[in-house]
CSV table of C-alpha atoms and ligand atoms in Angstrom, one decimal:
chain,number,residue,atom,x,y,z
C,1,MET,CA,93.8,124.4,100.9
C,2,LYS,CA,94.3,122.9,103.9
C,3,ALA,CA,97.5,121.6,102.7
C,4,GLU,CA,98.5,125.2,102.0
C,5,LEU,CA,97.6,125.9,105.2
C,6,LEU,CA,100.5,123.6,106.7
C,7,ASN,CA,102.9,124.7,105.1
C,8,ILE,CA,103.2,127.6,107.4
C,9,SER,CA,104.0,125.0,110.2
C,10,GLY,CA,101.6,125.8,112.9
C,11,THR,CA,99.4,123.0,112.7
C,12,ILE,CA,102.1,120.2,113.1
C,13,GLY,CA,103.7,122.8,116.2
C,14,LEU,CA,100.1,122.4,118.0
C,15,LEU,CA,99.8,118.5,117.8
C,16,CYS,CA,104.0,118.4,119.3
C,17,MET,CA,104.9,117.6,122.8
C,18,ALA,CA,107.1,120.1,124.5
C,19,GLY,CA,110.8,119.4,123.2
C,20,CYS,CA,109.5,117.9,120.2
C,21,ALA,CA,112.6,119.5,117.7
C,22,VAL,CA,110.8,118.1,114.7
C,23,GLY,CA,107.2,119.8,115.3
C,24,GLN,CA,108.7,123.3,115.4
C,25,ALA,CA,111.0,123.3,112.1
C,26,GLN,CA,109.6,124.7,108.5
C,27,GLN,CA,107.8,121.8,106.8
C,28,SER,CA,109.9,121.0,103.7
C,29,TRP,CA,107.0,119.4,101.5
C,30,THR,CA,103.7,120.1,100.8
C,31,VAL,CA,101.3,117.4,99.4
C,32,LYS,CA,99.1,118.7,96.7
C,33,PRO,CA,95.6,117.8,96.4
C,34,GLU,CA,96.2,117.2,92.7
C,35,TRP,CA,98.6,114.8,93.2
C,36,VAL,CA,96.6,112.6,95.6
C,37,ARG,CA,93.5,113.0,92.9
C,38,ALA,CA,95.3,112.1,90.3
C,39,HIS,CA,96.6,108.3,92.0
C,40,GLU,CA,92.9,108.1,93.1
C,41,ASP,CA,91.8,108.7,89.7
C,42,PHE,CA,93.7,106.4,88.0
C,43,LEU,CA,93.8,103.4,90.5
C,44,ALA,CA,89.9,103.6,91.5
C,45,SER,CA,89.0,104.5,87.7
C,46,ASP,CA,86.5,101.6,86.4
C,47,ALA,CA,88.6,100.8,84.2
C,48,MET,CA,90.7,99.2,86.9
C,49,ALA,CA,87.4,97.2,87.5
C,50,GLY,CA,88.1,97.3,91.3
C,51,ARG,CA,91.7,95.7,90.8
C,52,GLY,CA,90.8,92.3,91.8
C,53,SER,CA,93.4,90.1,93.6
C,54,ALA,CA,95.7,88.5,91.5
C,55,THR,CA,94.4,89.5,88.0
C,56,ARG,CA,95.5,91.6,85.4
C,57,ASP,CA,94.2,94.8,87.0
C,58,GLU,CA,96.2,94.0,90.1
C,59,GLN,CA,99.2,93.8,88.1
C,60,ILE,CA,98.7,97.4,85.9
C,61,SER,CA,98.3,98.7,89.7
C,62,ALA,CA,101.4,97.3,90.2
C,63,GLU,CA,103.0,98.3,87.4
C,64,TYR,CA,101.4,102.0,88.0
C,65,VAL,CA,102.5,102.1,91.5
C,66,ALA,CA,106.3,100.8,90.3
C,67,SER,CA,106.3,103.9,87.7
C,68,GLU,CA,105.9,106.4,89.9
C,69,PHE,CA,108.1,105.2,92.0
C,70,VAL,CA,110.9,105.5,89.6
C,71,ALA,CA,109.8,108.8,88.7
C,72,TYR,CA,110.1,110.6,92.3
C,73,GLY,CA,113.6,108.6,92.3
C,74,LEU,CA,113.2,105.4,94.2
C,75,LYS,CA,116.1,102.5,93.7
C,76,PRO,CA,114.9,98.8,93.2
C,77,ALA,CA,115.4,97.3,96.5
C,78,PRO,CA,118.6,95.2,97.4
C,79,GLY,CA,119.1,91.9,95.2
C,80,MET,CA,116.1,93.2,92.8
C,81,ALA,CA,116.6,94.0,89.5
C,82,GLY,CA,112.9,95.7,89.1
C,83,MET,CA,110.3,96.6,91.3
C,84,ILE,CA,107.8,94.2,91.1
C,85,GLN,CA,107.5,91.0,93.2
C,86,SER,CA,105.7,88.3,91.7
C,87,ALA,CA,103.9,85.2,93.7
C,88,GLU,CA,102.4,82.4,92.3
C,89,VAL,CA,98.9,81.7,94.0
C,90,VAL,CA,96.4,78.9,93.3
C,91,ALA,CA,92.9,79.1,92.4
C,92,ALA,CA,90.9,75.9,93.6
C,93,GLU,CA,87.5,75.2,92.7
C,94,LEU,CA,85.5,73.1,94.4
C,95,ASP,CA,83.5,70.3,92.7
C,96,GLY,CA,80.5,68.5,94.7
C,97,LYS,CA,79.7,69.1,98.4
C,98,ALA,CA,82.1,68.1,101.3
C,99,SER,CA,81.7,65.8,104.5
C,100,LEU,CA,83.0,65.3,107.9
C,101,SER,CA,83.1,62.4,110.0
C,102,VAL,CA,84.0,62.2,113.8
C,103,GLY,CA,83.6,58.9,115.2
C,104,GLY,CA,80.7,57.5,114.6
C,105,VAL,CA,79.0,60.5,113.6
C,106,THR,CA,78.9,61.9,109.7
C,107,LEU,CA,77.6,64.9,108.5
C,108,ALA,CA,76.7,66.0,105.1
C,109,GLU,CA,77.2,69.6,103.2
C,110,GLY,CA,74.3,71.1,102.6
C,111,GLY,CA,72.8,69.1,105.8
C,112,ASP,CA,74.4,69.5,109.1
C,113,LEU,CA,77.4,70.8,107.9
C,114,ARG,CA,78.0,74.0,106.0
C,115,LEU,CA,81.4,74.5,104.4
C,116,LEU,CA,81.9,78.8,104.8
C,117,ILE,CA,85.6,78.7,103.3
C,118,ALA,CA,87.8,76.3,101.7
C,119,SER,CA,91.5,75.7,101.6
C,120,GLY,CA,90.9,73.0,98.9
C,121,ALA,CA,92.0,70.6,100.8
C,122,GLY,CA,90.7,68.1,103.4
C,123,ALA,CA,91.8,67.6,106.9
C,124,SER,CA,92.0,65.0,109.8
C,125,GLY,CA,92.9,64.4,112.9
C,126,ARG,CA,91.6,64.5,116.9
C,127,MET,CA,89.2,67.0,117.1
C,128,LEU,CA,90.4,69.2,119.4
C,129,ARG,CA,88.1,71.4,121.6
C,130,LEU,CA,88.9,75.3,122.0
C,131,PRO,CA,86.9,77.6,124.2
C,132,ALA,CA,86.2,80.4,122.0
C,133,ALA,CA,87.6,82.9,124.5
C,134,GLY,CA,91.0,81.9,124.3
C,135,ALA,CA,91.1,80.6,120.8
C,136,ARG,CA,92.3,83.9,119.5
C,137,GLU,CA,95.7,83.2,121.7
C,138,ALA,CA,96.0,79.9,121.5
C,139,THR,CA,98.7,77.9,120.0
C,140,VAL,CA,97.0,75.0,117.9
C,141,PRO,CA,99.1,72.2,116.4
C,142,ARG,CA,99.7,72.2,112.5
C,143,ARG,CA,97.1,71.5,110.7
C,144,ALA,CA,95.0,70.1,114.0
C,145,VAL,CA,90.8,70.2,113.7
C,146,VAL,CA,89.6,72.3,116.2
C,147,LEU,CA,86.4,72.8,117.2
C,148,LEU,CA,85.4,76.3,119.0
C,149,THR,CA,83.0,75.7,122.1
C,150,GLU,CA,81.2,78.2,124.3
C,151,VAL,CA,81.2,81.4,121.6
C,152,PRO,CA,80.2,84.2,123.8
C,153,ALA,CA,76.6,85.9,122.5
C,154,HIS,CA,78.7,89.3,121.5
C,155,GLU,CA,81.2,87.3,119.7
C,156,SER,CA,80.8,85.9,116.0
C,157,GLY,CA,82.1,82.3,115.8
C,158,LEU,CA,83.1,83.1,112.1
C,159,MET,CA,85.1,86.2,113.3
C,160,VAL,CA,86.9,84.0,116.3
C,161,ALA,CA,87.3,81.2,113.1
C,162,TYR,CA,89.2,83.8,110.7
C,163,GLN,CA,91.4,84.9,113.5
C,164,LEU,CA,92.7,80.9,113.9
C,165,ARG,CA,93.2,80.8,110.0
C,166,ARG,CA,96.6,82.1,110.1
C,167,SER,CA,97.7,79.7,113.4
C,168,GLY,CA,98.3,76.9,111.3
C,169,ALA,CA,94.7,74.9,112.0
C,170,GLY,CA,93.4,72.6,109.3
C,171,LEU,CA,90.2,73.2,110.0
C,172,VAL,CA,87.9,75.1,112.2
C,173,LEU,CA,84.2,74.6,113.2
C,174,PHE,CA,81.4,76.4,115.4
C,175,GLU,CA,78.2,76.1,116.0
C,176,GLU,CA,75.9,78.1,113.0
C,177,ASP,CA,74.9,81.5,114.8
C,178,ASP,CA,73.2,85.0,114.0
C,179,ALA,CA,75.7,86.1,112.5
C,180,LEU,CA,76.7,83.6,110.6
C,181,ARG,CA,73.1,83.7,109.4
C,182,THR,CA,73.8,87.1,107.9
C,183,TYR,CA,76.5,86.3,106.4
C,184,VAL,CA,75.2,83.3,105.0
C,185,ALA,CA,72.4,85.5,103.5
C,186,LYS,CA,75.1,87.5,101.5
C,187,ASN,CA,77.5,84.7,100.7
C,188,PRO,CA,75.3,81.9,100.4
C,189,ASN,CA,78.4,79.7,98.6
C,190,PRO,CA,81.6,78.5,99.8
C,191,ARG,CA,84.2,80.6,99.2
C,192,VAL,CA,87.9,79.3,97.9
C,193,PRO,CA,90.1,81.8,98.8
C,194,LEU,CA,93.5,82.3,96.6
C,195,ARG,CA,96.5,80.8,98.4
C,196,LEU,CA,100.1,81.1,98.0
C,197,ASN,CA,101.6,77.9,95.8
C,198,LEU,CA,103.9,76.8,98.4
C,199,PRO,CA,105.5,73.3,99.2
C,200,ALA,CA,102.9,71.4,101.5
C,201,ASN,CA,105.4,71.3,104.3
C,202,ASP,CA,105.1,74.9,104.8
C,203,ALA,CA,103.7,75.7,107.6
C,204,THR,CA,101.5,78.5,105.9
C,205,ALA,CA,101.1,76.7,102.7
C,206,LEU,CA,96.9,75.7,103.6
C,207,PRO,CA,94.9,77.9,105.6
C,208,ALA,CA,92.4,76.5,107.7
C,209,THR,CA,89.1,75.7,106.2
C,210,ILE,CA,85.9,77.2,107.9
C,211,ALA,CA,82.9,75.3,108.8
C,212,SER,CA,79.7,75.5,110.7
C,213,VAL,CA,77.4,73.2,112.0
C,214,SER,CA,73.8,72.7,113.3
C,215,ARG,CA,73.0,73.3,117.0
C,216,SER,CA,72.0,69.1,117.1
C,217,ALA,CA,75.1,68.5,115.4
C,218,MET,CA,77.0,70.3,117.5
C,219,GLU,CA,75.4,68.2,120.5
C,220,ARG,CA,76.3,64.8,118.5
C,221,LEU,CA,80.0,65.9,117.9
C,222,LEU,CA,80.4,66.8,121.9
C,223,ALA,CA,79.2,63.6,122.8
C,224,GLN,CA,82.0,61.6,120.9
C,225,ASN,CA,85.1,60.3,122.2
C,226,PRO,CA,87.4,63.4,123.1
C,227,ASP,CA,90.0,61.3,121.1
C,228,ALA,CA,87.8,60.8,118.4
C,229,VAL,CA,89.8,61.7,114.6
C,230,ALA,CA,87.6,63.6,112.5
C,231,THR,CA,88.1,63.9,108.6
C,232,LEU,CA,86.6,66.3,106.2
C,233,THR,CA,86.6,65.2,102.8
C,234,VAL,CA,86.7,68.1,100.0
C,235,HIS,CA,86.4,67.5,96.0
C,236,VAL,CA,88.0,69.8,94.0
C,237,LEU,CA,89.0,70.4,90.5
C,238,PRO,CA,91.8,70.6,88.8
C,239,THR,CA,94.7,73.6,90.4
C,240,ARG,CA,95.0,76.7,88.1
C,241,LEU,CA,97.6,79.0,88.8
C,242,ARG,CA,97.6,82.6,89.0
C,243,LYS,CA,100.1,85.6,89.9
C,244,THR,CA,99.9,88.0,92.2
C,245,TYR,CA,102.1,91.4,92.0
C,246,ASN,CA,103.6,93.6,95.5
C,247,ALA,CA,105.3,97.0,93.7
C,248,ILE,CA,108.3,97.7,96.0
C,249,GLY,CA,110.5,101.1,95.6
C,250,TYR,CA,113.6,101.3,98.0
C,251,LEU,CA,115.1,104.8,99.4
C,252,PRO,CA,118.6,104.1,100.4
C,253,GLY,CA,119.8,105.5,103.5
C,254,SER,CA,123.0,106.2,104.2
C,255,ASP,CA,123.9,104.4,107.7
C,256,PRO,CA,123.7,100.4,106.3
C,257,MET,CA,123.8,99.5,109.9
C,258,GLY,CA,120.6,101.8,111.0
C,259,GLY,CA,118.1,99.5,109.9
C,260,THR,CA,115.5,100.2,107.3
C,261,ILE,CA,111.8,101.3,107.3
C,262,LEU,CA,109.1,100.1,105.9
C,263,LEU,CA,105.9,101.9,104.2
C,264,SER,CA,103.0,100.0,103.0
C,265,ALA,CA,99.4,99.3,101.6
C,266,HIS,CA,97.6,97.1,99.4
C,267,LEU,CA,96.7,97.6,95.7
C,268,ASP,CA,93.8,95.1,95.2
C,269,HIS,CA,90.5,95.0,95.9
C,270,LEU,CA,87.4,93.1,95.3
C,271,GLY,CA,87.0,93.1,91.5
C,272,VAL,CA,84.3,92.7,89.6
C,273,VAL,CA,80.7,91.2,90.7
C,274,SER,CA,78.6,89.4,88.4
C,275,THR,CA,75.0,90.6,90.1
C,276,PRO,CA,75.4,94.6,90.5
C,277,ILE,CA,74.5,95.8,93.8
C,278,ASN,CA,71.9,98.7,93.5
C,279,GLY,CA,73.2,99.0,89.4
C,280,ASP,CA,77.1,99.0,90.4
C,281,ALA,CA,78.9,95.8,89.8
C,282,ILE,CA,83.0,97.1,90.1
C,283,PHE,CA,83.9,97.6,93.6
C,284,ASN,CA,86.2,100.3,93.3
C,285,GLY,CA,88.0,100.5,96.0
C,286,ALA,CA,89.2,104.2,96.1
C,287,ASN,CA,89.1,104.0,100.0
C,288,ASP,CA,90.0,100.4,100.2
C,289,ASP,CA,92.7,100.7,99.4
C,290,ALA,CA,93.4,103.0,96.8
C,291,ALA,CA,94.3,105.6,99.5
C,292,GLY,CA,96.6,103.6,101.3
C,293,THR,CA,98.5,103.1,97.9
C,294,THR,CA,98.3,107.1,97.8
C,295,ALA,CA,99.6,108.1,101.3
C,296,VAL,CA,102.7,105.3,100.3
C,297,LEU,CA,103.2,107.4,97.0
C,298,GLU,CA,102.9,110.5,98.2
C,299,LEU,CA,105.4,109.4,101.1
C,300,ALA,CA,107.7,108.3,98.5
C,301,HIS,CA,107.2,111.5,96.3
C,302,ALA,CA,107.9,113.5,99.8
C,303,LEU,CA,110.9,111.6,101.3
C,304,ALA,CA,112.7,110.9,97.7
C,305,ALA,CA,112.9,114.7,96.8
C,306,GLY,CA,114.5,115.5,100.2
C,307,PRO,CA,118.1,115.2,102.0
C,308,LYS,CA,119.4,111.7,102.0
C,309,LEU,CA,118.2,110.5,105.3
C,310,LYS,CA,120.2,107.8,107.5
C,311,ARG,CA,117.9,104.5,107.5
C,312,GLY,CA,116.4,103.2,104.3
C,313,ILE,CA,112.9,103.2,103.5
C,314,LEU,CA,111.1,100.6,101.7
C,315,PHE,CA,107.7,101.6,100.0
C,316,VAL,CA,105.7,98.6,99.7
C,317,CYS,CA,102.4,98.3,98.0
C,318,TYR,CA,101.1,94.3,98.3
C,319,GLY,CA,98.9,92.4,96.1
C,320,SER,CA,96.2,90.1,97.3
C,321,GLU,CA,95.4,91.5,100.5
C,322,GLU,CA,92.0,91.0,99.9
C,323,VAL,CA,92.2,87.1,99.8
C,324,GLY,CA,93.8,87.0,103.1
C,325,GLY,CA,96.9,88.7,102.9
C,326,LEU,CA,98.8,86.9,100.9
C,327,GLY,CA,101.4,89.4,99.4
C,328,SER,CA,102.3,90.7,102.2
C,329,GLN,CA,102.8,87.0,103.7
C,330,PHE,CA,105.0,86.2,100.4
C,331,PHE,CA,107.1,89.3,101.3
C,332,GLY,CA,107.5,88.4,104.6
C,333,ASN,CA,108.8,85.5,103.3
C,334,HIS,CA,111.2,86.9,100.6
C,335,PRO,CA,111.7,90.1,102.0
C,336,PRO,CA,114.6,92.1,100.0
C,337,VAL,CA,116.7,93.2,103.5
C,338,PRO,CA,116.3,90.9,106.4
C,339,LEU,CA,113.5,91.1,108.6
C,340,THR,CA,115.2,91.5,111.2
C,341,GLN,CA,116.8,94.7,109.8
C,342,ILE,CA,113.2,96.2,109.5
C,343,VAL,CA,112.9,98.6,112.5
C,344,THR,CA,109.0,99.0,112.2
C,345,ASN,CA,105.9,98.5,109.6
C,346,LEU,CA,103.2,101.1,109.4
C,347,GLU,CA,100.6,99.9,106.9
C,348,PHE,CA,98.3,102.5,105.5
C,349,GLU,CA,94.6,101.4,105.4
C,350,MET,CA,91.5,103.4,104.2
C,351,ILE,CA,92.7,106.8,104.7
C,352,GLY,CA,89.8,108.2,102.5
C,353,ALA,CA,87.2,108.6,105.0
C,354,GLN,CA,87.0,110.4,108.7
C,355,ASP,CA,86.3,108.4,111.8
C,356,PRO,CA,83.5,110.0,113.6
C,357,LYS,CA,84.9,108.6,116.9
C,358,MET,CA,88.2,110.2,116.5
C,359,PRO,CA,89.3,113.8,117.1
C,360,LYS,CA,89.1,115.4,113.8
C,361,GLY,CA,91.9,115.1,111.5
C,362,VAL,CA,93.3,111.9,113.0
C,363,LEU,CA,93.7,108.4,111.8
C,364,LEU,CA,93.5,105.5,114.2
C,365,LEU,CA,96.6,103.3,114.6
C,366,THR,CA,96.0,99.5,114.9
C,367,GLY,CA,97.1,97.9,118.1
C,368,TRP,CA,97.9,101.2,119.6
C,369,ASP,CA,98.5,99.5,123.3
C,370,ARG,CA,101.2,96.9,121.4
C,371,SER,CA,103.8,98.5,121.4
C,372,ASN,CA,105.6,102.0,121.3
C,373,LEU,CA,105.7,103.5,118.0
C,374,GLY,CA,102.0,105.1,117.7
C,375,PRO,CA,102.6,107.4,120.8
C,376,THR,CA,105.8,108.3,119.6
C,377,LEU,CA,105.0,108.9,116.3
C,378,ARG,CA,101.8,111.3,117.3
C,379,ASP,CA,105.0,113.0,119.9
C,380,HIS,CA,106.1,113.8,116.6
C,381,GLY,CA,103.3,115.3,114.8
C,382,ALA,CA,101.8,112.7,112.6
C,383,MET,CA,98.1,112.8,113.1
C,384,LEU,CA,97.6,109.5,115.0
C,385,GLY,CA,95.8,108.3,118.2
C,386,PRO,CA,94.2,104.9,119.5
C,387,ASP,CA,92.2,102.8,117.6
C,388,PRO,CA,88.8,102.8,119.4
C,389,TYR,CA,87.0,99.5,118.3
C,390,PRO,CA,89.7,97.1,119.8
C,391,GLU,CA,86.7,94.5,119.4
C,392,GLN,CA,87.0,94.9,116.1
C,393,HIS,CA,90.7,93.3,116.0
C,394,PHE,CA,91.8,95.6,112.9
C,395,PHE,CA,95.2,94.9,114.2
C,396,GLU,CA,94.9,91.4,112.8
C,397,ARG,CA,92.8,92.4,109.7
C,398,SER,CA,95.5,93.9,107.7
C,399,ASP,CA,99.1,93.2,106.1
C,400,ASN,CA,100.6,94.4,109.0
C,401,TYR,CA,100.0,91.4,110.9
C,402,SER,CA,102.1,89.2,108.5
C,403,LEU,CA,104.9,90.8,109.7
C,404,ALA,CA,103.7,91.1,113.3
C,405,LEU,CA,103.7,87.9,113.2
C,406,ASP,CA,107.5,87.4,111.5
C,407,GLY,CA,108.1,89.4,115.0
C,408,VAL,CA,108.4,93.1,113.0
C,409,VAL,CA,107.1,96.2,115.2
C,410,ALA,CA,104.3,96.8,112.4
C,411,HIS,CA,100.5,98.6,112.9
C,412,THR,CA,98.4,100.0,110.7
C,413,ALA,CA,96.7,103.7,110.6
C,414,ALA,CA,93.3,103.9,108.9
C,415,GLY,CA,90.5,106.6,108.8
C,416,TRP,CA,87.8,105.2,109.6
C,417,GLY,CA,87.5,101.4,110.6
C,418,THR,CA,84.4,100.2,109.0
C,419,PRO,CA,82.6,102.9,106.7
C,420,PRO,CA,79.2,102.7,105.2
C,421,THR,CA,81.0,102.2,101.7
C,422,TYR,CA,83.3,99.3,103.0
C,423,HIS,CA,83.2,96.5,101.1
C,424,GLN,CA,80.3,97.6,99.0
C,425,PRO,CA,80.1,99.5,95.0
C,426,ASP,CA,79.9,102.9,96.2
C,427,ASP,CA,83.6,102.6,97.6
C,428,ASP,CA,84.2,104.8,95.1
C,429,LEU,CA,85.8,108.8,93.9
C,430,ALA,CA,82.6,110.3,95.3
C,431,HIS,CA,82.5,109.2,98.4
C,432,LEU,CA,86.4,110.6,99.3
C,433,ASP,CA,87.5,113.2,101.5
C,434,PHE,CA,90.3,114.3,99.9
C,435,ASP,CA,91.4,117.1,102.5
C,436,PHE,CA,91.6,114.7,105.3
C,437,MET,CA,93.4,112.2,103.0
C,438,THR,CA,95.9,114.8,101.8
C,439,THR,CA,96.3,116.6,105.6
C,440,ALA,CA,96.5,113.2,107.0
C,441,ILE,CA,99.6,112.0,104.5
C,442,GLN,CA,101.0,115.2,105.1
C,443,SER,CA,100.7,115.1,108.9
C,444,PHE,CA,103.2,111.8,108.3
C,445,ILE,CA,106.5,113.3,106.5
C,446,GLU,CA,108.3,114.9,109.4
C,447,PRO,CA,107.7,112.4,111.8
C,448,ILE,CA,108.7,109.3,109.5
C,449,ARG,CA,111.7,112.1,108.3
C,450,TRP,CA,112.1,111.9,112.1
C,451,LEU,CA,112.4,108.6,112.5
C,452,ALA,CA,114.6,107.7,109.5
C,453,GLU,CA,117.3,110.4,111.3
C,454,SER,CA,116.7,108.8,114.4
C,455,ASP,CA,118.4,105.5,116.5
C,456,PHE,CA,114.6,105.0,118.0
C,457,ARG,CA,113.7,101.3,117.2
C,458,PRO,CA,110.0,101.0,118.1
C,459,GLN,CA,109.6,98.5,121.1
C,460,TRP,CA,106.9,96.0,121.5
C,461,ASN,CA,105.1,96.8,125.1
C,462,PRO,CA,104.8,93.5,127.2
C,463,GLY,CA,102.6,90.9,125.7
C,464,GLY,CA,101.6,92.7,122.7
C,465,GLN,CA,103.7,90.6,120.2
C,466,PRO,CA,101.6,88.6,118.5
C,467,LYS,CA,102.3,84.7,118.2
C,468,ARG,CA,101.8,82.3,115.4
W,1,LIG,ZN1,92.4,96.9,103.3
């Protein structure tokens, strides 16, 4: 119903600035609500068992997306024979308790040391004391041991540590706080996330282990000589390898020098848990991120059906986002076109629910102030506005970040930052706002068509580009 109304061109025109030619043009394509529904019905069905990262269910989801891409007329990306890119991932398992020694202090897991997120490897080095306030922007030596100090009351040490994970640190330690106690109540055992199977000398091969220490242990650590060497010892079972899958479709452009646009989402979600929550063990991920995958599919459908565009467009649905953006990290390391040719990346995340803080019908764009992409797309009719939750650091929490670290102007468009169903089994078909989704996807077709026909190359604003 809403899509039909959009087709008479008025809505887009209202959102457009004066002089915006695209907004005054007729909509050339109408996203049908039943197409949106059909993708969701498949991807978020119980049969897909929550599309666990690097599982057969993720692989089937990737094959579904690839076969839709073929049906819409997309081609394999340059240098690829098909539409699936796979990567080996390591599934390490802990075997026994970890320990940490710093100078004269030894902390044992289960005592003053709590392993939260383990990389599956130990760490050793001089302990670098880093105030939490500047930690996100800090450059830390590769494999460094970092002790977060002075975590402000409104911050969560875990969140700051998590942001530091991709900076190349080997171990991040912080003092347990209230946010951590809530986290531990839900996650009593250390997690060993999957990681890409990369050569040990690759800077991104081993994301940091994150551990908390008790207050008294923190005092003892701070009392050590600043040059003291910290050594974390962990015990792991022999490595098992699995695979993760990206689905990649390509719409060639007419101008080889014009650059390529990257539209993306993630295929995977949290799979199935052994202990049901409120009687439901399947994390369907209808919103996170079958909704974004649906947006990529329907944008491919619309744009492939139209006239040939100047710039090429890559449509990518990544695997293993939920375990640390592994699919996008691998894609960034093995892009089918050089990253310097990618003019921008727009990721779609959780567009299946409207954020109550946003104007009706409008998606939030993470990192709005970091570049001129959001305002420009909005001027051309995209239903986008600034992310009202900058303190949540959503910009750093999705696949766009892997590409942004590589220099690509990359943002995520999302519906509701963290809706009540976020990472719960009831993120299911019954909790999707299909009208909102359909209208949101529709609103991007003409702005992206404009971007693909233009010479406009989005730029970072001063200080907006994140550093690795
Ligand atoms: Zn997501």
